[in-house]
Amino acid sequence: MSTATQPFAAALDTATGRVSPQGPLQERRLSDLEGLYADAAAWRAAVDDGDPLVYTVSAATVPEQAGQVPFSITTIEPGDVAGELYMTKGHWHTADEGEVYVGLNGKGGLLLFDGDAHRWIDLSDGAVGYIPPRWAHRTVNTGSEPFRFLAIYPGAAGHDYERVLRGGMGARVIRDGDGRGYEVRAVEAGT
Ligand code: PA5
Ligand code: NI
């Protein structure tokens, strides 16, 4: 029998953020986001005080290989570190490959950075965000409930996290004064 990936249907549980059949399941705690929050002292204090779960990625059983098209649901919990909202680490693709994000539930958005300019796309209410090749991308929970989205990407895209650690994302997403809204605040490259 062929060992090639077979056609299949997956179920997306939008209430729990799980794909089934389930491939890799990844949990990221605040300690996994070292060096990414502006306020390092507040980050350290929150890590020492229970190291909360920030996001979970539930991936389908599709290999990250050229020609394949993996997909996954990310769930970002609500929260912030000294006002800077819970977010994914963010990455560049190592190959010139794009990606599609589909908002499922909750409030959130997609921060993009091409090394020079940043963009913000709101993914609340089922919006579809398109990430062209050569744009770093990070998602942020801007609400008070879990934010979930589906990601679909070429299997040969590859993930470079170091470049975001070194060069930042061109902006930070901060709760605004009354705690209900948010601001996408431009920052110097590398900060
Ligand atoms: O493929 C993607 O871009 C997403 O599935 C992300 O990997 C996921 O949202 C987690 O973000 P990160 O890979 O930046 O930790
Ligand atoms: Ni990606």
Coordinates of N, CA, C and O and ligand atoms in Angstrom, one line a residue:
M1 N 0.8 -1.2 0.0 CA 0.0 0.0 0.0 C 0.9 1.2 0.0 O 1.9 1.3 0.6
S2 N 0.4 2.3 -0.6 CA 1.2 3.5 -0.7 C 1.3 4.2 0.7 O 0.4 4.2 1.5
T3 N 2.5 4.7 1.0 CA 2.7 5.4 2.3 C 2.4 6.9 2.1 O 2.5 7.7 3.0
A4 N 2.0 7.3 0.9 CA 1.7 8.8 0.7 C 0.5 9.2 1.5 O -0.4 8.3 1.8
T5 N 0.5 10.5 1.9 CA -0.7 11.0 2.6 C -1.9 10.7 1.9 O -2.0 11.0 0.7
Q6 N -2.9 10.2 2.5 CA -4.2 9.9 1.9 C -5.2 11.1 2.0 O -5.1 11.9 3.0
P7 N -6.1 11.2 1.1 CA -7.2 12.2 1.3 C -7.9 12.0 2.6 O -8.1 10.8 2.9
F8 N -8.3 13.0 3.2 CA -9.1 12.9 4.5 C -9.9 14.1 4.7 O -9.6 15.2 4.2
A9 N -10.9 14.0 5.6 CA -11.7 15.1 6.1 C -11.3 15.3 7.5 O -11.2 14.3 8.3
A10 N -11.1 16.5 7.9 CA -10.8 16.9 9.3 C -12.0 17.6 9.9 O -12.7 18.3 9.2
A11 N -12.2 17.4 11.2 CA -13.2 18.2 11.9 C -12.5 19.3 12.7 O -11.4 19.1 13.3
L12 N -13.0 20.5 12.6 CA -12.5 21.7 13.4 C -13.4 21.9 14.5 O -14.6 22.3 14.3
D13 N -13.0 21.7 15.7 CA -13.8 22.0 16.9 C -13.6 23.5 17.3 O -12.6 23.8 18.0
T14 N -14.4 24.3 16.9 CA -14.2 25.8 17.1 C -14.4 26.2 18.5 O -14.0 27.3 18.9
A15 N -15.0 25.3 19.3 CA -15.2 25.7 20.7 C -14.0 25.3 21.5 O -13.7 26.0 22.5
T16 N -13.3 24.3 21.1 CA -12.1 23.9 21.9 C -10.8 24.2 21.2 O -9.7 24.1 21.8
G17 N -10.8 24.5 19.9 CA -9.6 24.8 19.1 C -8.9 23.6 18.7 O -7.6 23.7 18.5
R18 N -9.5 22.4 18.7 CA -8.8 21.2 18.3 C -9.2 20.8 16.9 O -10.4 20.8 16.5
V19 N -8.2 20.3 16.2 CA -8.4 19.6 14.9 C -8.4 18.1 15.1 O -7.6 17.6 15.8
S20 N -9.4 17.4 14.5 CA -9.3 16.0 14.6 C -9.5 15.3 13.2 O -10.3 15.8 12.4
P21 N -8.7 14.3 12.8 CA -7.7 13.7 13.6 C -6.6 14.7 13.9 O -6.3 15.6 13.1
Q22 N -6.0 14.5 15.1 CA -5.1 15.4 15.7 C -3.6 15.0 15.3 O -3.2 13.9 15.6
G23 N -2.9 16.0 14.8 CA -1.4 15.8 14.6 C -0.7 16.4 15.9 O -1.2 16.2 17.0
P24 N 0.4 17.1 15.6 CA 1.1 17.7 16.8 C 0.3 18.7 17.5 O -0.4 19.5 16.9
L25 N 0.4 18.7 18.9 CA -0.3 19.6 19.7 C 0.8 20.4 20.5 O 1.6 19.7 21.2
Q26 N 0.8 21.7 20.3 CA 1.9 22.5 20.9 C 1.3 23.5 21.9 O 0.4 24.2 21.6
E27 N 1.9 23.5 23.1 CA 1.5 24.6 24.1 C 2.6 25.5 24.3 O 3.8 25.1 24.5
R28 N 2.3 26.8 24.3 CA 3.3 27.8 24.5 C 2.9 28.6 25.8 O 1.8 29.2 25.9
R29 N 3.8 28.5 26.8 CA 3.6 29.3 28.0 C 4.4 30.6 27.9 O 5.2 30.7 27.0
L30 N 4.2 31.4 28.9 CA 4.8 32.7 28.8 C 6.4 32.6 28.8 O 7.1 33.4 28.1
S31 N 6.9 31.6 29.5 CA 8.3 31.4 29.5 C 8.9 31.1 28.1 O 10.1 31.3 27.8
D32 N 8.0 30.6 27.2 CA 8.5 30.3 25.8 C 8.6 31.6 25.0 O 9.1 31.6 23.9
L33 N 8.1 32.7 25.6 CA 8.2 34.0 24.8 C 9.3 34.9 25.4 O 9.1 36.2 25.3
E34 N 10.3 34.3 25.9 CA 11.4 35.1 26.4 C 12.0 36.1 25.4 O 12.2 35.7 24.2
G35 N 12.2 37.3 25.8 CA 12.8 38.3 24.9 C 11.9 39.0 24.0 O 12.3 39.8 23.2
L36 N 10.6 38.6 24.0 CA 9.6 39.2 23.1 C 8.7 40.3 23.6 O 8.2 41.1 22.9
Y37 N 8.6 40.4 25.0 CA 7.8 41.4 25.6 C 8.7 42.6 25.9 O 9.8 42.5 26.3
A38 N 8.1 43.8 25.7 CA 8.9 45.0 26.0 C 9.3 45.2 27.4 O 10.5 45.6 27.7
D39 N 8.4 44.8 28.4 CA 8.7 44.9 29.8 C 9.2 43.6 30.3 O 8.5 42.7 30.8
A40 N 10.6 43.4 30.3 CA 11.2 42.1 30.7 C 11.0 41.8 32.1 O 10.8 40.7 32.5
A41 N 10.9 42.9 33.0 CA 10.7 42.6 34.4 C 9.3 42.1 34.7 O 9.1 41.2 35.5
A42 N 8.3 42.7 34.0 CA 6.9 42.2 34.2 C 6.8 40.8 33.6 O 6.1 40.0 34.2
W43 N 7.5 40.5 32.5 CA 7.5 39.2 31.9 C 8.0 38.2 32.9 O 7.4 37.1 33.2
R44 N 9.2 38.5 33.5 CA 9.8 37.6 34.5 C 8.9 37.4 35.7 O 8.7 36.2 36.2
A45 N 8.3 38.4 36.2 CA 7.4 38.3 37.4 C 6.2 37.3 37.1 O 5.9 36.5 37.9
A46 N 5.7 37.5 35.9 CA 4.5 36.6 35.5 C 5.0 35.2 35.3 O 4.2 34.2 35.6
V47 N 6.2 35.0 34.7 CA 6.7 33.6 34.6 C 6.9 33.0 35.9 O 6.5 31.8 36.2
D48 N 7.5 33.7 36.9 CA 7.7 33.2 38.2 C 6.4 33.0 39.0 O 6.3 32.1 39.9
D49 N 5.4 33.7 38.6 CA 4.1 33.6 39.3 C 3.1 32.7 38.5 O 2.0 33.1 38.1
G50 N 3.6 31.5 38.1 CA 2.7 30.5 37.6 C 2.9 30.2 36.1 O 2.3 29.3 35.6
D51 N 3.7 31.0 35.4 CA 4.0 30.7 34.0 C 2.7 30.4 33.2 O 2.6 29.2 32.8
P52 N 1.8 31.3 33.0 CA 0.5 31.0 32.4 C 0.7 30.5 30.9 O 1.6 30.8 30.2
L53 N -0.3 29.7 30.5 CA -0.5 29.3 29.1 C -0.8 30.5 28.3 O -1.8 31.2 28.7
V54 N -0.2 30.7 27.2 CA -0.5 31.9 26.3 C -1.2 31.4 25.1 O -2.2 31.9 24.7
Y55 N -0.7 30.3 24.4 CA -1.4 29.8 23.2 C -1.1 28.3 23.0 O -0.2 27.8 23.5
T56 N -2.0 27.7 22.2 CA -2.0 26.3 21.9 C -2.2 26.2 20.4 O -3.0 26.9 19.8
V57 N -1.4 25.3 19.8 CA -1.6 25.1 18.3 C -1.9 23.6 18.1 O -1.1 22.7 18.5
S58 N -3.1 23.4 17.6 CA -3.5 22.0 17.3 C -3.4 21.8 15.8 O -4.2 22.4 15.0
A59 N -2.5 20.9 15.3 CA -2.2 20.7 13.9 C -2.9 19.5 13.4 O -3.0 18.5 14.1
A60 N -3.2 19.5 12.1 CA -3.7 18.3 11.4 C -2.6 17.4 11.1 O -1.4 17.7 11.3
T61 N -2.9 16.2 10.7 CA -2.0 15.1 10.4 C -1.4 15.3 9.0 O -1.4 14.3 8.2
V62 N -0.9 16.4 8.7 CA -0.3 16.7 7.4 C 1.2 17.1 7.6 O 1.5 18.0 8.4
P63 N 2.1 16.3 7.0 CA 3.6 16.6 7.2 C 4.0 18.0 6.7 O 3.5 18.4 5.7
E64 N 5.0 18.6 7.3 CA 5.6 19.9 6.8 C 6.6 19.5 5.8 O 7.8 19.4 6.1
Q65 N 6.1 19.2 4.6 CA 7.0 18.8 3.5 C 6.5 19.5 2.2 O 5.3 19.8 2.1
A66 N 7.5 19.8 1.3 CA 7.2 20.4 0.0 C 6.0 19.7 -0.7 O 6.0 18.4 -0.7
G67 N 5.1 20.4 -1.2 CA 3.9 19.8 -1.9 C 2.7 19.6 -1.0 O 1.6 19.6 -1.4
Q68 N 3.0 19.5 0.3 CA 1.9 19.3 1.3 C 1.3 20.7 1.7 O 2.0 21.7 1.6
V69 N 0.1 20.7 2.3 CA -0.5 22.0 2.7 C -1.0 21.8 4.2 O -2.2 21.5 4.4
P70 N -0.1 21.9 5.2 CA -0.5 21.7 6.6 C -1.5 22.8 7.0 O -1.6 23.9 6.5
F71 N -2.3 22.4 8.0 CA -3.2 23.4 8.6 C -3.4 23.1 10.1 O -3.1 22.0 10.6
S72 N -3.7 24.2 10.8 CA -3.8 24.1 12.3 C -4.7 25.2 12.8 O -4.9 26.2 12.2
I73 N -5.2 24.9 14.0 CA -5.9 26.0 14.8 C -5.0 26.5 15.9 O -4.5 25.7 16.7
T74 N -4.9 27.8 16.0 CA -4.2 28.4 17.1 C -5.3 29.0 18.0 O -6.2 29.7 17.6
T75 N -5.1 28.8 19.4 CA -6.0 29.4 20.4 C -5.1 30.3 21.2 O -4.1 29.8 21.9
I76 N -5.3 31.6 21.2 CA -4.5 32.5 22.1 C -5.4 32.9 23.3 O -6.6 33.4 23.1
E77 N -5.0 32.7 24.5 CA -5.7 33.1 25.7 C -5.8 34.6 25.8 O -4.9 35.3 25.2
P78 N -6.8 35.1 26.5 CA -6.8 36.6 26.8 C -5.8 36.9 27.9 O -5.5 36.1 28.8
G79 N -5.1 38.0 27.8 CA -4.2 38.5 28.8 C -3.2 39.4 28.3 O -3.2 39.8 27.1
D80 N -2.4 39.9 29.2 CA -1.3 40.8 28.8 C -0.2 40.8 29.8 O -0.3 40.3 30.9
V81 N 1.0 41.4 29.3 CA 2.1 41.6 30.2 C 2.4 43.1 30.2 O 2.8 43.7 29.2
A82 N 2.1 43.7 31.4 CA 2.2 45.1 31.6 C 1.5 45.9 30.4 O 2.1 46.8 29.9
G83 N 0.3 45.4 30.0 CA -0.5 46.1 29.0 C -0.2 45.5 27.6 O -1.1 45.8 26.7
E84 N 0.9 44.8 27.3 CA 1.2 44.3 26.0 C 0.4 42.9 25.9 O 0.7 42.0 26.6
L85 N -0.5 42.9 24.9 CA -1.4 41.8 24.8 C -0.8 40.4 24.5 O 0.3 40.4 23.9
Y86 N -1.4 39.3 25.0 CA -0.9 38.0 24.7 C -0.9 37.8 23.2 O -1.8 38.2 22.4
M87 N 0.2 37.1 22.7 CA 0.5 37.0 21.3 C 1.2 35.7 21.0 O 1.8 35.1 22.0
T88 N 1.4 35.4 19.7 CA 2.3 34.3 19.4 C 3.7 34.8 19.3 O 3.9 36.1 19.2
K89 N 4.7 33.9 19.2 CA 6.1 34.3 19.1 C 6.2 35.2 17.8 O 6.9 36.2 17.8
G90 N 5.7 34.7 16.7 CA 5.8 35.4 15.4 C 7.0 34.8 14.7 O 8.0 34.4 15.3
H91 N 7.0 34.7 13.4 CA 8.1 34.1 12.6 C 8.1 34.7 11.2 O 7.1 35.2 10.7
W92 N 9.2 34.5 10.6 CA 9.4 34.6 9.1 C 9.4 33.2 8.5 O 9.8 32.3 9.2
H93 N 8.8 33.1 7.3 CA 9.0 31.9 6.6 C 10.4 31.8 6.0 O 10.9 32.9 5.5
T94 N 11.1 30.7 6.1 CA 12.4 30.6 5.5 C 12.4 30.5 4.0 O 13.4 30.8 3.3
A95 N 11.3 30.1 3.4 CA 11.1 30.1 2.0 C 10.2 31.2 1.6 O 9.4 31.7 2.4
D96 N 10.2 31.5 0.3 CA 9.3 32.6 -0.2 C 7.9 32.0 -0.4 O 7.4 31.7 -1.5
E97 N 7.2 31.8 0.8 CA 5.9 31.2 0.8 C 4.9 32.1 1.6 O 5.3 32.6 2.6
G98 N 3.7 32.2 1.1 CA 2.6 32.9 1.8 C 1.8 32.0 2.8 O 2.2 30.8 3.0
E99 N 0.8 32.5 3.3 CA -0.1 31.7 4.2 C -1.4 32.4 4.3 O -1.5 33.6 4.0
V100 N -2.4 31.6 4.7 CA -3.8 32.2 4.9 C -4.2 31.9 6.3 O -4.1 30.8 6.8
Y101 N -4.8 32.9 7.0 CA -5.3 32.8 8.3 C -6.8 33.1 8.2 O -7.2 34.1 7.6
V102 N -7.6 32.3 8.9 CA -9.1 32.5 8.9 C -9.5 32.6 10.4 O -9.4 31.7 11.2
G103 N -10.1 33.8 10.7 CA -10.6 34.0 12.1 C -11.7 33.1 12.4 O -12.6 32.9 11.5
L104 N -11.7 32.4 13.5 CA -12.8 31.5 13.9 C -13.7 32.0 15.0 O -14.9 32.1 14.8
N105 N -13.1 32.4 16.1 CA -13.9 33.1 17.2 C -13.0 33.9 18.1 O -11.8 33.7 18.1
G106 N -13.7 34.7 18.9 CA -12.9 35.7 19.7 C -12.5 36.9 18.9 O -12.8 37.0 17.7
K107 N -11.8 37.8 19.6 CA -11.3 39.0 18.9 C -9.8 38.9 18.8 O -9.1 38.6 19.8
G108 N -9.3 39.3 17.7 CA -7.8 39.3 17.5 C -7.4 39.8 16.2 O -8.3 40.1 15.3
G109 N -6.1 39.8 16.0 CA -5.6 40.4 14.7 C -4.2 39.8 14.4 O -3.6 39.1 15.2
L110 N -3.8 40.2 13.2 CA -2.6 39.8 12.6 C -1.7 40.9 12.4 O -2.0 41.9 11.7
L111 N -0.5 40.9 13.0 CA 0.5 41.9 12.8 C 1.5 41.4 11.8 O 2.0 40.3 11.9
L112 N 1.8 42.2 10.8 CA 2.7 41.8 9.7 C 3.9 42.8 9.6 O 3.7 44.0 9.9
F113 N 5.0 42.3 9.2 CA 6.2 43.2 9.2 C 7.1 42.7 8.0 O 7.5 41.5 8.0
D114 N 7.5 43.7 7.2 CA 8.4 43.3 6.0 C 9.8 43.7 6.3 O 10.6 43.7 5.3
G115 N 10.1 44.1 7.5 CA 11.5 44.5 7.9 C 11.6 46.0 7.8 O 12.6 46.6 8.3
D116 N 10.5 46.6 7.3 CA 10.5 48.1 7.2 C 9.2 48.7 7.8 O 9.2 49.4 8.7
A117 N 8.1 48.2 7.2 CA 6.8 48.7 7.6 C 6.0 47.6 8.2 O 6.2 46.4 7.9
H118 N 5.1 48.0 9.1 CA 4.2 47.0 9.7 C 2.8 47.2 9.1 O 2.4 48.3 8.7
R119 N 1.9 46.2 9.2 CA 0.5 46.2 8.9 C -0.3 45.5 9.9 O 0.3 44.6 10.6
W120 N -1.5 45.9 10.1 CA -2.4 45.2 11.0 C -3.7 44.8 10.3 O -4.3 45.6 9.6
I121 N -4.1 43.5 10.5 CA -5.3 43.0 9.9 C -6.2 42.5 11.0 O -5.7 41.5 11.7
D122 N -7.4 43.0 11.2 CA -8.3 42.5 12.2 C -8.9 41.1 11.7 O -9.4 41.1 10.6
L123 N -8.7 40.1 12.5 CA -9.2 38.8 12.1 C -10.5 38.4 12.9 O -11.0 37.3 12.9
S124 N -11.1 39.4 13.6 CA -12.3 39.1 14.4 C -13.5 38.8 13.4 O -13.4 39.3 12.2
D125 N -14.5 38.1 13.8 CA -15.7 37.9 13.0 C -15.4 37.2 11.7 O -16.0 37.6 10.7
G126 N -14.5 36.2 11.7 CA -14.4 35.4 10.5 C -13.6 36.0 9.3 O -13.6 35.4 8.2
A127 N -12.9 37.1 9.6 CA -12.1 37.6 8.5 C -11.0 36.7 8.1 O -10.5 35.9 8.9
V128 N -10.6 36.8 6.8 CA -9.5 36.0 6.2 C -8.3 36.9 6.0 O -8.5 37.9 5.3
G129 N -7.2 36.6 6.6 CA -6.0 37.4 6.5 C -5.0 36.8 5.5 O -4.8 35.5 5.7
Y130 N -4.6 37.5 4.5 CA -3.6 36.9 3.6 C -2.2 37.4 4.0 O -2.0 38.7 4.0
I131 N -1.2 36.5 4.1 CA 0.2 36.8 4.4 C 1.0 36.5 3.2 O 1.1 35.4 2.8
P132 N 1.5 37.6 2.5 CA 2.3 37.3 1.3 C 3.6 36.8 1.7 O 4.0 36.9 2.9
P133 N 4.4 36.2 0.7 CA 5.8 35.8 1.0 C 6.5 37.1 1.5 O 6.2 38.2 1.2
R134 N 7.6 36.8 2.4 CA 8.5 37.8 2.9 C 7.8 38.8 3.8 O 8.3 40.0 3.9
W135 N 6.8 38.4 4.5 CA 6.2 39.2 5.6 C 6.2 38.4 6.9 O 5.6 37.3 6.9
A136 N 6.9 38.8 7.9 CA 6.8 38.2 9.2 C 5.4 38.3 9.7 O 4.7 39.3 9.4
H137 N 5.0 37.4 10.6 CA 3.6 37.4 11.1 C 3.5 36.9 12.5 O 4.2 36.0 12.9
R138 N 2.6 37.6 13.2 CA 2.3 37.3 14.6 C 0.8 37.6 14.8 O 0.3 38.6 14.3
T139 N 0.2 36.8 15.7 CA -1.2 37.1 16.0 C -1.4 37.5 17.4 O -0.5 37.1 18.3
V140 N -2.4 38.3 17.7 CA -2.6 38.9 19.0 C -4.1 38.7 19.4 O -5.0 39.0 18.6
N141 N -4.3 38.4 20.7 CA -5.7 38.3 21.2 C -6.0 39.7 21.8 O -5.4 40.2 22.7
T142 N -7.0 40.4 21.1 CA -7.3 41.8 21.5 C -8.6 41.8 22.4 O -9.1 42.9 22.7
G143 N -9.1 40.6 22.7 CA -10.4 40.6 23.5 C -10.3 40.0 24.9 O -9.1 39.9 25.4
S144 N -11.4 39.6 25.4 CA -11.4 39.1 26.8 C -11.8 37.6 26.8 O -12.0 37.0 27.9
E145 N -11.9 37.0 25.7 CA -12.2 35.5 25.5 C -11.0 35.0 24.7 O -10.3 35.7 24.1
P146 N -10.9 33.6 24.7 CA -9.9 33.0 23.8 C -10.1 33.5 22.3 O -11.3 33.6 21.9
F147 N -9.1 33.7 21.6 CA -9.1 34.1 20.2 C -8.6 32.9 19.4 O -7.5 32.4 19.7
R148 N -9.4 32.4 18.4 CA -9.0 31.2 17.6 C -9.0 31.6 16.1 O -9.9 32.3 15.6
F149 N -8.0 31.0 15.4 CA -7.9 31.1 14.0 C -7.4 29.8 13.4 O -6.6 29.1 14.0
L150 N -7.7 29.6 12.1 CA -7.2 28.5 11.3 C -6.1 29.0 10.4 O -6.2 30.1 9.8
A151 N -4.9 28.3 10.4 CA -3.8 28.7 9.5 C -3.6 27.6 8.5 O -3.7 26.4 8.8
I152 N -3.4 28.0 7.2 CA -3.2 27.0 6.1 C -2.0 27.5 5.4 O -1.9 28.7 4.9
Y153 N -1.0 26.6 5.2 CA 0.3 27.1 4.7 C 1.1 26.0 3.9 O 0.8 24.8 4.1
P154 N 1.9 26.4 3.0 CA 2.7 25.4 2.2 C 3.7 24.7 3.2 O 4.3 25.3 4.0
G155 N 3.8 23.4 2.9 CA 4.6 22.5 3.8 C 6.1 22.9 3.8 O 6.8 22.5 4.7
A156 N 6.5 23.6 2.8 CA 8.0 23.9 2.7 C 8.2 25.3 3.2 O 9.3 25.8 3.0
A157 N 7.2 25.9 3.9 CA 7.4 27.4 4.3 C 8.6 27.5 5.2 O 9.4 28.4 5.1
G158 N 8.7 26.7 6.2 CA 9.8 26.8 7.2 C 9.5 28.0 8.2 O 8.8 28.9 7.8
H159 N 10.1 27.9 9.4 CA 9.8 28.9 10.4 C 11.1 29.5 11.0 O 11.9 28.7 11.5
D160 N 11.3 30.8 10.9 CA 12.5 31.4 11.5 C 12.0 32.3 12.6 O 11.4 33.4 12.4
Y161 N 12.3 31.9 13.9 CA 11.9 32.7 15.0 C 13.0 33.6 15.5 O 12.7 34.7 16.1
E162 N 14.2 33.3 15.2 CA 15.3 34.1 15.6 C 15.3 35.5 15.1 O 15.6 36.5 15.7
R163 N 14.9 35.6 13.8 CA 14.8 36.9 13.2 C 13.8 37.9 13.8 O 14.1 39.1 13.9
V164 N 12.7 37.3 14.3 CA 11.8 38.2 15.1 C 12.4 38.6 16.4 O 12.3 39.7 16.8
L165 N 13.1 37.6 17.1 CA 13.8 38.0 18.3 C 14.8 39.1 18.1 O 14.9 40.0 18.9
R166 N 15.5 39.0 17.1 CA 16.5 40.1 16.8 C 15.9 41.4 16.3 O 16.3 42.4 16.7
G167 N 15.0 41.3 15.4 CA 14.5 42.4 14.6 C 13.2 42.9 15.0 O 12.7 44.0 14.5
G168 N 12.5 42.2 15.8 CA 11.1 42.7 16.3 C 10.1 42.6 15.1 O 10.4 41.9 14.1
M169 N 9.0 43.2 15.3 CA 7.8 43.1 14.4 C 7.4 44.5 14.0 O 6.4 44.7 13.3
G170 N 8.2 45.6 14.3 CA 7.9 46.9 13.9 C 6.8 47.6 14.7 O 6.6 48.8 14.5
A171 N 6.1 46.9 15.5 CA 5.0 47.4 16.3 C 4.7 46.5 17.5 O 5.0 45.3 17.4
R172 N 4.1 47.1 18.5 CA 3.6 46.3 19.6 C 2.1 46.6 19.8 O 1.7 47.7 19.6
V173 N 1.4 45.6 20.3 CA -0.1 45.8 20.5 C -0.4 45.9 21.9 O -0.2 44.9 22.7
I174 N -0.9 47.0 22.3 CA -1.0 47.5 23.7 C -2.5 47.7 24.1 O -3.2 48.4 23.3
R175 N -2.9 47.3 25.3 CA -4.2 47.7 25.8 C -4.2 49.2 25.9 O -3.3 49.8 26.4
D176 N -5.4 49.8 25.5 CA -5.4 51.3 25.7 C -5.9 51.6 27.1 O -6.2 50.7 27.9
G177 N -5.9 52.9 27.4 CA -6.1 53.4 28.8 C -7.3 52.7 29.5 O -7.1 52.3 30.7
D178 N -8.4 52.6 28.9 CA -9.6 52.1 29.7 C -9.6 50.6 29.8 O -10.5 50.0 30.4
G179 N -8.7 49.9 29.1 CA -8.6 48.5 29.2 C -9.5 47.8 28.2 O -9.5 46.5 28.2
R180 N -10.3 48.5 27.5 CA -11.3 47.8 26.6 C -10.8 47.7 25.1 O -11.1 46.8 24.4
G181 N -10.1 48.7 24.7 CA -9.6 48.7 23.3 C -8.1 48.4 23.3 O -7.5 48.0 24.3
Y182 N -7.5 48.7 22.2 CA -6.1 48.4 22.0 C -5.5 49.4 21.0 O -6.2 50.0 20.2
E183 N -4.2 49.5 21.0 CA -3.5 50.3 20.1 C -2.3 49.5 19.5 O -1.6 48.8 20.2
V184 N -2.2 49.7 18.2 CA -1.0 49.1 17.5 C 0.0 50.2 17.4 O -0.1 51.1 16.6
R185 N 1.0 50.1 18.2 CA 2.0 51.2 18.4 C 3.3 50.9 17.7 O 4.0 49.8 18.0
A186 N 3.7 51.7 16.8 CA 4.9 51.5 16.0 C 6.1 51.6 17.0 O 6.1 52.5 17.9
V187 N 7.1 50.8 16.8 CA 8.4 50.9 17.6 C 9.5 50.8 16.6 O 9.4 50.4 15.4
E188 N 10.7 51.3 17.1 CA 11.9 51.2 16.3 C 12.2 49.8 15.9 O 12.0 48.8 16.7
A189 N 12.7 49.6 14.7 CA 13.1 48.2 14.3 C 14.1 47.7 15.4 O 15.0 48.4 15.9
G190 N 13.9 46.4 15.7 CA 14.8 45.7 16.6 C 14.4 45.9 18.1 O 15.1 45.4 19.0
T191 N 13.3 46.6 18.3 CA 12.8 46.7 19.7 C 11.4 46.1 19.9 O 10.8 45.8 18.9
Ligands
PA5_1 O1 1.6 28.6 10.5 C1 1.4 29.6 11.2 O2 1.9 30.7 10.9 C2 0.7 29.4 12.5 O3 0.1 28.1 12.6 C3 1.6 29.6 13.7 O4 2.7 28.7 13.7 C4 0.9 29.6 15.0 O5 -0.1 30.5 15.1 C5 1.9 29.8 16.2 O6 2.6 31.0 16.0 P1 4.2 30.9 16.1 O7 4.6 29.8 15.1 O8 4.7 32.2 15.7 O9 4.6 30.5 17.5
NI2 NI 3.6 31.2 9.2

